[in-house]
mmCIF file of C-alpha atoms and ligand atoms in Angstrom:
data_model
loop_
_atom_site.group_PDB
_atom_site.id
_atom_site.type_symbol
_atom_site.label_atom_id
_atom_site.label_comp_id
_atom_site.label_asym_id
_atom_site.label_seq_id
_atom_site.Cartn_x
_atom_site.Cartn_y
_atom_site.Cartn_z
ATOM 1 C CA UNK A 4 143.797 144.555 134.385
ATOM 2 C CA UNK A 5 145.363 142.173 131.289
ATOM 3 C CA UNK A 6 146.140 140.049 133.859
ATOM 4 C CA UNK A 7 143.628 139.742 135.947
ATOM 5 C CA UNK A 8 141.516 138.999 132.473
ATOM 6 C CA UNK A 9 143.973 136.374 131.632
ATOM 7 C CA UNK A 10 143.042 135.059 135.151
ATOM 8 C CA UNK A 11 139.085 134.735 134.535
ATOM 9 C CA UNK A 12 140.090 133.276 131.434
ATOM 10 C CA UNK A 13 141.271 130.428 133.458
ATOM 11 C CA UNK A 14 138.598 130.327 135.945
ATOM 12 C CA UNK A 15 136.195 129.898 133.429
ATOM 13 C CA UNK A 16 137.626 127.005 130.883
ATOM 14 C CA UNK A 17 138.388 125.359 134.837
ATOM 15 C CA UNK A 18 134.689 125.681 135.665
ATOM 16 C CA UNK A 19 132.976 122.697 134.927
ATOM 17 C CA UNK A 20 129.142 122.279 134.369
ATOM 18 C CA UNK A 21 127.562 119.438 135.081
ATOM 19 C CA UNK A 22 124.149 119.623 136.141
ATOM 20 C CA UNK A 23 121.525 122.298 136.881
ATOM 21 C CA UNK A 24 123.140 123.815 139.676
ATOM 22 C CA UNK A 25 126.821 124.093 138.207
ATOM 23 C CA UNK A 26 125.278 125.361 134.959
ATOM 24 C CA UNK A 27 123.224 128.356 137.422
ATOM 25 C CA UNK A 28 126.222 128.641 139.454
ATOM 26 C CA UNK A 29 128.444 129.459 136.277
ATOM 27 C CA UNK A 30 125.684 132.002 135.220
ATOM 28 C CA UNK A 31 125.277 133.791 137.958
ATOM 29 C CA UNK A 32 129.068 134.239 138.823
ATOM 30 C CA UNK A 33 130.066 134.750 135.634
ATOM 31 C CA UNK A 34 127.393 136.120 133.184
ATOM 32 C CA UNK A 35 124.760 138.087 135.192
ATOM 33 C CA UNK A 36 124.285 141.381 135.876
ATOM 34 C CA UNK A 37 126.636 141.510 139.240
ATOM 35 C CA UNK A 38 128.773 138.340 138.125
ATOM 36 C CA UNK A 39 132.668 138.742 137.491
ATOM 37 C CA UNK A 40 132.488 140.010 133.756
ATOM 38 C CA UNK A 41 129.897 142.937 133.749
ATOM 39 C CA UNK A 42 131.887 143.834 137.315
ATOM 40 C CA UNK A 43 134.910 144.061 135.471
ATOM 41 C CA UNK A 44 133.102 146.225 132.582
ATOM 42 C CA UNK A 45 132.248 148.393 134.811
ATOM 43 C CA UNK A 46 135.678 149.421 135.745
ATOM 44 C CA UNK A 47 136.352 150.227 132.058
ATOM 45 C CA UNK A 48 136.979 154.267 132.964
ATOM 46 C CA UNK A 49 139.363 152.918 135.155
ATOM 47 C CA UNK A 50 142.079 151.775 132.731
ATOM 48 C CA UNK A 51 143.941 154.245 131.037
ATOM 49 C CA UNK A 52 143.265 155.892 127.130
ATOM 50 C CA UNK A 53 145.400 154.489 125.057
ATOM 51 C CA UNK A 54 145.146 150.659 126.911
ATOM 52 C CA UNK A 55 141.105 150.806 126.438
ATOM 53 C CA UNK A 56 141.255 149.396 123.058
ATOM 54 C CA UNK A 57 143.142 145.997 124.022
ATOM 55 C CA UNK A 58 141.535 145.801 127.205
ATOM 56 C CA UNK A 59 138.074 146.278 125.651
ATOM 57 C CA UNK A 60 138.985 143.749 123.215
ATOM 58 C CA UNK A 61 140.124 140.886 125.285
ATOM 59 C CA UNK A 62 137.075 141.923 127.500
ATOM 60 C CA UNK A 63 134.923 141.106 124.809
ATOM 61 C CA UNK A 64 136.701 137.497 124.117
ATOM 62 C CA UNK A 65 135.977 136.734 127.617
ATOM 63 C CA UNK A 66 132.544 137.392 127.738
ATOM 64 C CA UNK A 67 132.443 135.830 124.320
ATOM 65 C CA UNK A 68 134.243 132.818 125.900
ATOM 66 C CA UNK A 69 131.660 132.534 128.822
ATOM 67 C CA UNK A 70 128.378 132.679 127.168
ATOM 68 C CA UNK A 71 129.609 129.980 124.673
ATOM 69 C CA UNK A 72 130.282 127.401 127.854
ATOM 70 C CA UNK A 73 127.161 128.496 128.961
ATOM 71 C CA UNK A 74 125.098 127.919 125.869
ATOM 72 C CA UNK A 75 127.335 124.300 125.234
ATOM 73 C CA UNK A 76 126.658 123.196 128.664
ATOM 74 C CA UNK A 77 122.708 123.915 128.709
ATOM 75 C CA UNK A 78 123.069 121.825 125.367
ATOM 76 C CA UNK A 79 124.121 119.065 126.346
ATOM 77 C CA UNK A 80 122.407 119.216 129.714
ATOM 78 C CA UNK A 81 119.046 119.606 127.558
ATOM 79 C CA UNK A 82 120.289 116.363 125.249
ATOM 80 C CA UNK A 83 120.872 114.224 128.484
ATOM 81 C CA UNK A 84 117.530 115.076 129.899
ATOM 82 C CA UNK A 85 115.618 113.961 126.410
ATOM 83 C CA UNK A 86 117.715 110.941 126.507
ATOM 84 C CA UNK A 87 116.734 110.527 130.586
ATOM 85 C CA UNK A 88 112.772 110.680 129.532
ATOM 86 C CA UNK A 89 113.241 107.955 126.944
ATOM 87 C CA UNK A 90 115.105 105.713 129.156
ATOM 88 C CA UNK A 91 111.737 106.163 131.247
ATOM 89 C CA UNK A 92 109.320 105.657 128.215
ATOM 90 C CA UNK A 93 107.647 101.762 129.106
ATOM 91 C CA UNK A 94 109.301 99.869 126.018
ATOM 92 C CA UNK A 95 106.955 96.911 126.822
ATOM 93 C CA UNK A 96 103.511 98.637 126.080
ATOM 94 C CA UNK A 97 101.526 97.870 123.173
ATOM 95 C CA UNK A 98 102.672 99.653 119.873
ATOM 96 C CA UNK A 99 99.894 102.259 118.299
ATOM 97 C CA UNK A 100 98.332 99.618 115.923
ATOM 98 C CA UNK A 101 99.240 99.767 112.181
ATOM 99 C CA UNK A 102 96.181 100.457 109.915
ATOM 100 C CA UNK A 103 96.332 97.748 107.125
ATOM 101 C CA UNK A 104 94.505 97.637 104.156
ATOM 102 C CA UNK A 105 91.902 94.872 103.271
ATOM 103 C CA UNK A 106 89.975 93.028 100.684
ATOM 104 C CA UNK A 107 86.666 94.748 99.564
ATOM 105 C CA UNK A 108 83.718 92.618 101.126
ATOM 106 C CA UNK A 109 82.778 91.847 97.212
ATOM 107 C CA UNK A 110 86.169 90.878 96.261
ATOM 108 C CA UNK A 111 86.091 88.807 99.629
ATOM 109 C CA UNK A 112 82.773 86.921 98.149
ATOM 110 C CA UNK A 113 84.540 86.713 94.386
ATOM 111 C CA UNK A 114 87.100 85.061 95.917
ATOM 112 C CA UNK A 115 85.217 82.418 97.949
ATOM 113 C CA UNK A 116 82.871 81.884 95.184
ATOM 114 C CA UNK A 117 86.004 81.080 93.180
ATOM 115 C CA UNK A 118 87.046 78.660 95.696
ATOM 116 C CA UNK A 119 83.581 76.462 95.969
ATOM 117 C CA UNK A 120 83.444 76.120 91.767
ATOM 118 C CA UNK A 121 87.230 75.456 91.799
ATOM 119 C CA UNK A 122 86.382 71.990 94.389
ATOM 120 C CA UNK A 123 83.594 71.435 92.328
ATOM 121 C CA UNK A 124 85.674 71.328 88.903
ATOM 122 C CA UNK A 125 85.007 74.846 86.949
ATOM 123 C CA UNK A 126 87.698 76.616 85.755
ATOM 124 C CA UNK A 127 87.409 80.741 85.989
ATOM 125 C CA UNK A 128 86.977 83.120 82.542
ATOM 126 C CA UNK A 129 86.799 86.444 81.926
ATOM 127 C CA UNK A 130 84.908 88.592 79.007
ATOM 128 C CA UNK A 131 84.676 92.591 77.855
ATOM 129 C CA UNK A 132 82.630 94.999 79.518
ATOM 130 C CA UNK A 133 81.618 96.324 76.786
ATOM 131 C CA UNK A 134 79.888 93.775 74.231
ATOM 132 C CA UNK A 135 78.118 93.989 71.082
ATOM 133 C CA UNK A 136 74.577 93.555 70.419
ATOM 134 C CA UNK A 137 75.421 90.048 68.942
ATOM 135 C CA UNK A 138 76.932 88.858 72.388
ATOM 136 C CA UNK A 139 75.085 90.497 74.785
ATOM 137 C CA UNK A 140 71.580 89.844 73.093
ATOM 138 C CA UNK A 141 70.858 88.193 69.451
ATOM 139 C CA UNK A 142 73.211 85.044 70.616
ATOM 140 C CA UNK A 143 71.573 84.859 73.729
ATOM 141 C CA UNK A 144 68.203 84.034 72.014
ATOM 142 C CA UNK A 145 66.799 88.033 72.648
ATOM 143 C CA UNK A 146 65.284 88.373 68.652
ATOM 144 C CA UNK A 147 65.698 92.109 67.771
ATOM 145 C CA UNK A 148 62.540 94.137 69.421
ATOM 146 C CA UNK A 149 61.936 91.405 71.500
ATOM 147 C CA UNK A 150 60.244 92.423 74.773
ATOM 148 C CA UNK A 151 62.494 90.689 76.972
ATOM 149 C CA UNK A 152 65.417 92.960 75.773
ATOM 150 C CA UNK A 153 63.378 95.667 77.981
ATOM 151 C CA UNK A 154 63.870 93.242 81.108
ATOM 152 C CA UNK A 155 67.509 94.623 81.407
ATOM 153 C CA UNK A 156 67.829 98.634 80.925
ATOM 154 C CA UNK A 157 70.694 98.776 78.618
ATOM 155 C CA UNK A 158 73.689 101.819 78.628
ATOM 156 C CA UNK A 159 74.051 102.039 75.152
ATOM 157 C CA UNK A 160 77.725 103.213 73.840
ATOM 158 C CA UNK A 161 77.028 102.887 70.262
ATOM 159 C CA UNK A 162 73.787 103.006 68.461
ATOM 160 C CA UNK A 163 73.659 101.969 64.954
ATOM 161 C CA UNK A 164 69.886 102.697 64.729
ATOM 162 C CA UNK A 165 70.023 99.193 62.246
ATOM 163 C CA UNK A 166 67.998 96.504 63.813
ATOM 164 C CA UNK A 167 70.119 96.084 66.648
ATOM 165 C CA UNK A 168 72.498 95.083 64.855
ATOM 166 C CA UNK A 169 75.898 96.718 65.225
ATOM 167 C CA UNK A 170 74.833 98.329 68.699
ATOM 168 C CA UNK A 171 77.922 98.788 71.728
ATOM 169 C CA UNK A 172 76.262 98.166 75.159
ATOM 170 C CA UNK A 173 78.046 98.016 78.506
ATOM 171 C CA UNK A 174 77.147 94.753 79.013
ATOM 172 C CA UNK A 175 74.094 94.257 81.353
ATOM 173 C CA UNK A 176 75.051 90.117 82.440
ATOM 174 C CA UNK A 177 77.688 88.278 82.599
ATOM 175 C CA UNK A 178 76.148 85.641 79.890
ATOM 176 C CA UNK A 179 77.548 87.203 76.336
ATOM 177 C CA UNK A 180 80.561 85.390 78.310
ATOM 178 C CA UNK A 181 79.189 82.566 77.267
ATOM 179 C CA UNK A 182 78.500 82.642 74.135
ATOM 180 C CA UNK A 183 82.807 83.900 73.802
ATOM 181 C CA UNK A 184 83.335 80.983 75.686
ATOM 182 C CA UNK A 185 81.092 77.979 73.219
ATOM 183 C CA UNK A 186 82.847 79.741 69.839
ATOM 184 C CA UNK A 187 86.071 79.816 70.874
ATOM 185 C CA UNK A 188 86.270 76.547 72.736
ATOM 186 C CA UNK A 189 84.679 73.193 72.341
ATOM 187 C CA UNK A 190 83.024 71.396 75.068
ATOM 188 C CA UNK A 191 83.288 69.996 77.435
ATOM 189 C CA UNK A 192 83.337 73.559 79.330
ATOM 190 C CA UNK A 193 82.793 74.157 82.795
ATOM 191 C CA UNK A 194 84.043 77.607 83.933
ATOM 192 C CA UNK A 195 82.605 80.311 85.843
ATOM 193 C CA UNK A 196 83.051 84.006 85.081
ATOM 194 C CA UNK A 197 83.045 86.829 87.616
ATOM 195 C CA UNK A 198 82.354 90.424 86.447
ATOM 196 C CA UNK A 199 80.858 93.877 86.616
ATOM 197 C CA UNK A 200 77.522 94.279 84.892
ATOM 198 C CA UNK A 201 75.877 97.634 83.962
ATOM 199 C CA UNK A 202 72.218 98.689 84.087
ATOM 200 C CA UNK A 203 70.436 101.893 83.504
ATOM 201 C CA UNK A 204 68.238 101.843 86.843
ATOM 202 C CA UNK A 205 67.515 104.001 89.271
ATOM 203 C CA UNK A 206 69.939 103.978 92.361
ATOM 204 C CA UNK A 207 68.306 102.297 95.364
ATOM 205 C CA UNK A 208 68.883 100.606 98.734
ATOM 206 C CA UNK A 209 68.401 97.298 96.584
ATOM 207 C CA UNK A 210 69.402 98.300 93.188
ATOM 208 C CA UNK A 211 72.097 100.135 91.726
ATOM 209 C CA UNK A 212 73.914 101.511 88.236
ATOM 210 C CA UNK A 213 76.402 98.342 88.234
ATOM 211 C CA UNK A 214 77.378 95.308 90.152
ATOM 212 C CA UNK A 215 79.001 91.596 89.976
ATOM 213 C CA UNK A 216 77.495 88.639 88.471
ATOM 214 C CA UNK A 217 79.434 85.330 88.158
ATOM 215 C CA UNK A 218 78.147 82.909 85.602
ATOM 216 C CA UNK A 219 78.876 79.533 85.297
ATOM 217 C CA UNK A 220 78.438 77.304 81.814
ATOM 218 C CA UNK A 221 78.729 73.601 82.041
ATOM 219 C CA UNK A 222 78.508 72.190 78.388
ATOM 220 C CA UNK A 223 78.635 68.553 77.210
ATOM 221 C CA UNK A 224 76.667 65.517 76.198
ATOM 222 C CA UNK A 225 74.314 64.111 78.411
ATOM 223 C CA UNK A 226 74.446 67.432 81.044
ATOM 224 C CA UNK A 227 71.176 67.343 83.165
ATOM 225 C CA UNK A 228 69.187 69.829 85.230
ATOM 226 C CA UNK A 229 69.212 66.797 87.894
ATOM 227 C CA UNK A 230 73.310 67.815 88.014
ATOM 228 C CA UNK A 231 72.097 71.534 88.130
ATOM 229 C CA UNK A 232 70.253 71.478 91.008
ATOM 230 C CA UNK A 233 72.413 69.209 92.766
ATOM 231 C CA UNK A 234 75.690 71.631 91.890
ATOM 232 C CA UNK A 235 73.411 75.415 93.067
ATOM 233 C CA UNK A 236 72.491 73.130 96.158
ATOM 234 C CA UNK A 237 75.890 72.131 96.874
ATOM 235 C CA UNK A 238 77.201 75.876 96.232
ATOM 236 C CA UNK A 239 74.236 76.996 98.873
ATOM 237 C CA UNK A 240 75.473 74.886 101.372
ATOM 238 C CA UNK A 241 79.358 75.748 100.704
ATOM 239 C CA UNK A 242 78.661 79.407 100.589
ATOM 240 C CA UNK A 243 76.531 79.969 103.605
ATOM 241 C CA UNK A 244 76.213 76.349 105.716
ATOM 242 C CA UNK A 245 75.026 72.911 105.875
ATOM 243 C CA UNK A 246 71.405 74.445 107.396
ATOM 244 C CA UNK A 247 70.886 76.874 104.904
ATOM 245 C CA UNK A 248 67.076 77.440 104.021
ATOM 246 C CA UNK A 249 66.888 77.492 100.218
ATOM 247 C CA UNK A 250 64.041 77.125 97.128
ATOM 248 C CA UNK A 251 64.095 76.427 93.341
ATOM 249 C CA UNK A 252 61.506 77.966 91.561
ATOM 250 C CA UNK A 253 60.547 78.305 87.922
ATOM 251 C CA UNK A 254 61.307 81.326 85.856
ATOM 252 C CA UNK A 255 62.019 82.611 82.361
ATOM 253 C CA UNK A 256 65.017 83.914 80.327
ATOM 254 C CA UNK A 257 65.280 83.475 76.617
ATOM 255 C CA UNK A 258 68.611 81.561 76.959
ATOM 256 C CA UNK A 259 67.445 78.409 79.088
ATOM 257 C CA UNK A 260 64.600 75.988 79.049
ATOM 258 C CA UNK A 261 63.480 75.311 81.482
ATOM 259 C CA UNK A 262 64.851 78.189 83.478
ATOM 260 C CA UNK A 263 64.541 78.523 87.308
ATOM 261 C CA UNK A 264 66.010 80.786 89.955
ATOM 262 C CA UNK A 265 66.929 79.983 93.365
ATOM 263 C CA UNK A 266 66.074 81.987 96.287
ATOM 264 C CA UNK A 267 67.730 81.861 100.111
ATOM 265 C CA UNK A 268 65.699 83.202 102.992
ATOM 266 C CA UNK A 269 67.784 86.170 105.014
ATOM 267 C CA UNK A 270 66.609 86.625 108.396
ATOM 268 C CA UNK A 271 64.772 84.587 111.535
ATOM 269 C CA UNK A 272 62.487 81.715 111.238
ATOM 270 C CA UNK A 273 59.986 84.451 112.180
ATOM 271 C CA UNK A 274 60.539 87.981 110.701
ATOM 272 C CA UNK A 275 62.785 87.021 107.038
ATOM 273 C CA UNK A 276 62.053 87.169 103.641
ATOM 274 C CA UNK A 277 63.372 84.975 100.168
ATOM 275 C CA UNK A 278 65.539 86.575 98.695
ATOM 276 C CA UNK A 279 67.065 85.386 95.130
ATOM 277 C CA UNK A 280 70.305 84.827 94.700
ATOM 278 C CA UNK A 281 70.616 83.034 90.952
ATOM 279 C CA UNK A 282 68.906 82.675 87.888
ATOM 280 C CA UNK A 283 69.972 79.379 85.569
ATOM 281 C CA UNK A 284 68.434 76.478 83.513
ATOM 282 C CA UNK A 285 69.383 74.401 80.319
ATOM 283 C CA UNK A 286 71.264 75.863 77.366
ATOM 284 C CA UNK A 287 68.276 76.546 74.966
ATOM 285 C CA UNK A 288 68.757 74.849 71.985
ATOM 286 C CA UNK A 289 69.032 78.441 69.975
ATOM 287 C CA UNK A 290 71.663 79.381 71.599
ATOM 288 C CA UNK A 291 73.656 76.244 70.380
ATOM 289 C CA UNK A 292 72.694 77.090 67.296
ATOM 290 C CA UNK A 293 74.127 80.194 67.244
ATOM 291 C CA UNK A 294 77.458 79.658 67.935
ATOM 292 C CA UNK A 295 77.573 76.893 65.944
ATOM 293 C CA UNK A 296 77.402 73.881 68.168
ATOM 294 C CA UNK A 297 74.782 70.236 67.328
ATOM 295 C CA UNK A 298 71.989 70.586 70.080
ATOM 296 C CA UNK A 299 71.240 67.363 69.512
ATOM 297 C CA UNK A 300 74.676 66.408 70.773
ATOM 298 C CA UNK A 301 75.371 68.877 73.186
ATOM 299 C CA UNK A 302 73.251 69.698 76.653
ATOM 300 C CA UNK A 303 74.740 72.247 79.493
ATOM 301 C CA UNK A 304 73.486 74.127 82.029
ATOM 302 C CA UNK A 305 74.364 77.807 83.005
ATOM 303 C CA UNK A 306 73.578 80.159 85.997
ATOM 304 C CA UNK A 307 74.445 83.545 86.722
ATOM 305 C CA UNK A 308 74.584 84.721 90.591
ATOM 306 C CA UNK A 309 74.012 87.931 92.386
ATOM 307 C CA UNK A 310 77.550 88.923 93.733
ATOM 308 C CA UNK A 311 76.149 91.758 95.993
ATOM 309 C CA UNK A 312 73.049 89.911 97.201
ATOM 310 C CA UNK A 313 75.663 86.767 97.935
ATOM 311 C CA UNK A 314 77.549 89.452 99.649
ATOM 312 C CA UNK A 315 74.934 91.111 101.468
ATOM 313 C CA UNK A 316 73.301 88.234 102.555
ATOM 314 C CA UNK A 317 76.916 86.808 104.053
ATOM 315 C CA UNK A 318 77.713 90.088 106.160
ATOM 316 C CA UNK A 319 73.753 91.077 106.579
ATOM 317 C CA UNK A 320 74.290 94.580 104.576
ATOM 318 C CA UNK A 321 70.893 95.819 103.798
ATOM 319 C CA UNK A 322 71.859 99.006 100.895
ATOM 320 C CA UNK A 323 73.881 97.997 97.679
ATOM 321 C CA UNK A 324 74.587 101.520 97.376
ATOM 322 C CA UNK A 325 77.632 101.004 100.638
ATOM 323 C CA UNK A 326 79.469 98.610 98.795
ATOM 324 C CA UNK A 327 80.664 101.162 96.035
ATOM 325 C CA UNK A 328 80.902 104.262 98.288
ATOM 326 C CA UNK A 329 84.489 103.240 99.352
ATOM 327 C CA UNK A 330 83.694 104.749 103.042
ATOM 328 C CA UNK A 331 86.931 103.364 105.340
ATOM 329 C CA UNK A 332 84.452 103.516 108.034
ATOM 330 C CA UNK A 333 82.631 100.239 106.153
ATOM 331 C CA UNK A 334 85.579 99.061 104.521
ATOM 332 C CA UNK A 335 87.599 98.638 108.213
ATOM 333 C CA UNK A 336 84.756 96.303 109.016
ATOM 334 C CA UNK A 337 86.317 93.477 106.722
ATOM 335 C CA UNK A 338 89.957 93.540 107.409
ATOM 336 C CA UNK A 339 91.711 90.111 108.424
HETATM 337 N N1 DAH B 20 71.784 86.808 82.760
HETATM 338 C C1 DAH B 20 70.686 86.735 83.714
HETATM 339 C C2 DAH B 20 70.457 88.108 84.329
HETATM 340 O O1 DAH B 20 71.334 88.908 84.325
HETATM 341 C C3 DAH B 20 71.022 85.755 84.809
HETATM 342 C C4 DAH B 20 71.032 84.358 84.308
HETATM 343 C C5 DAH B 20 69.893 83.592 84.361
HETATM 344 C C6 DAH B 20 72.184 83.799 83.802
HETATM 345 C C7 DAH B 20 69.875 82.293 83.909
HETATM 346 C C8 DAH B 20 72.179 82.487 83.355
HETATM 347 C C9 DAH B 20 71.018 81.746 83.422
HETATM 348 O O2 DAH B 20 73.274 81.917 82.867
HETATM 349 O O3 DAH B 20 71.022 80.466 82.973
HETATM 350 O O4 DAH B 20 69.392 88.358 84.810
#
């Protein structure tokens, strides 16, 4: 019986597996329940006492030796067929696209604001967010309990409960910039300045807790409002085409005189409405004064812009409040 183990030994390593049929063909004439090996287990009572012990051992290396062809050639046959399928896969369809991220619509508008004052000669500056009283108000020609303090609900992060006067406020415009700008500088100036404003007002389609402002400060002798118009008329046209429907209307702030704001109508010919996009003016003579500079030398004009109603107005978005929820659903709309 040794020998006729030693035999299917052979038989098996010469067996080759190739496919699916060599691979069942091996199985079922070696490994299942009739094949050669359980046969041959079967005859165990056969062989005589004292030879069981080798021959059950080298019946067990044979068996042993059989199921591990069997298990290495359904391997490999399993390998060839993922390879196969591949082969098969269309390599010249589309790839799944790549999600990419983009620029926020308002950082979009920042940037081609930027752009327009940069071809019409400003350079760009930046100031705190949060200001002192001095900066945000008293400079700016807003006398301490003056009512037009109240036009801009103010986060206060500091109150001194003296006057006003060493009060921390987020800042609620972009204009305290200014005032950084005529100290530290001296004129001619002509930069804008982009940033986040803060006001303590009810959250609304049309107004929210902060936003973006960009100011703009031209100061030197001999400025006129003639050039002011001329430059927001310019920056209409830039920003949103040559046929852009626009007015300039008078208005009031404490830091300009005259002051005016400029409106752009959003919608048809037939069902729109104005909707204003700046405030600006001349540099009121007080507010040379208080950082120190000869009003009777110097003239300038300022403005400072609505970044989210520039924005909204571009890409027709009719609630502030989606521009600072950060939904990918809105953002996807502005890639590329
Ligand atoms: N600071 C004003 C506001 O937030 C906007 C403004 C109006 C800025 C007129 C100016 C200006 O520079 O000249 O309502």
């Amino acid at each position: 019986m040794i020998e006729e183990i030693k035999n299917l030994r052979k038989e098996i390593a010469g067996t080759e597996i190739t496919n699916e049929e060599t691979l069942e063909a091996f199985r079922l004439k070696f490994l299942s329940r009739k094949g050669l090996i359980q046969t041959m287990f079967a005859r165990m009572s056969e062989v005589p006492q004292e030879e069981r012990a080798s021959v059950g051992k080298a019946m067990n290396e044979v068996k042993q030796q059989a199921e591990d062809k069997f298990r290495k050639g359904k391997d490999s046959l399993t390998q060839a067929t993922a390879t196969q399928l591949r082969a098969t896969d269309d390599i010249t369809l589309p790839v799944a696209p790549a999600y990419a991220g983009s620029l926020h619509p308002l950082t979009q508008t920042v940037n081609e604001m930027k752009d327009i004052f940069f071809r019409l000669g400003f350079d760009v500056a930046y100031g705190p967010e949060i200001e002192d009283d001095f900066h945000n108000f008293t400079a700016l020609n807003f006398p301490p309990d003056h009512p037009a303090r109240d036009m801009q609900d103010t986060f206060f992060v500091q109150k001194s409960g003296k006057e006003n006067a060493e009060d921390l406020v987020m800042r609620t415009h972009t204009s305290p910039v200014q005032i950084r700008l005529m100290k530290e500088t001296t004129p001619p100036i002509r930069s804008i300045i982009p940033g986040r404003v803060f006001r303590n007002e009810a959250v609304t389609a049309k107004s929210y807790f902060q936003f973006n402002q960009m100011e703009g400060l031209f100061v030197d002798e001999k400025v006129t409002m003639g050039e002011l118009i001329e430059t927001l008329v310019m920056f209409a046209k830039m920003m949103y085409g040559e046929h852009v429907k626009y007015r300039v209307r008078p208005s009031f702030f404490p830091f300009t005189e005259p002051s005016i704001e400029m409106d752009v109508w959003w919608g048809s010919d037939f069902d729109g409405q104005w909707l204003e996009i700046l405030g600006a003016g001349m540099v009121d003579p007080n507010v040379f004064k208080a950082v120190d500079l000869d009003p009777e030398k110097y003239t300038g004009y300022a403005f400072g812009m609505g970044v989210d109603r520039i924005a909204m107005l571009r890409y027709g978005i009719d609630d502030i409040r989606i521009l600072y929820e950060n939904d990918i659903r809105f953002l996807n709309q502005f890639t590329g």
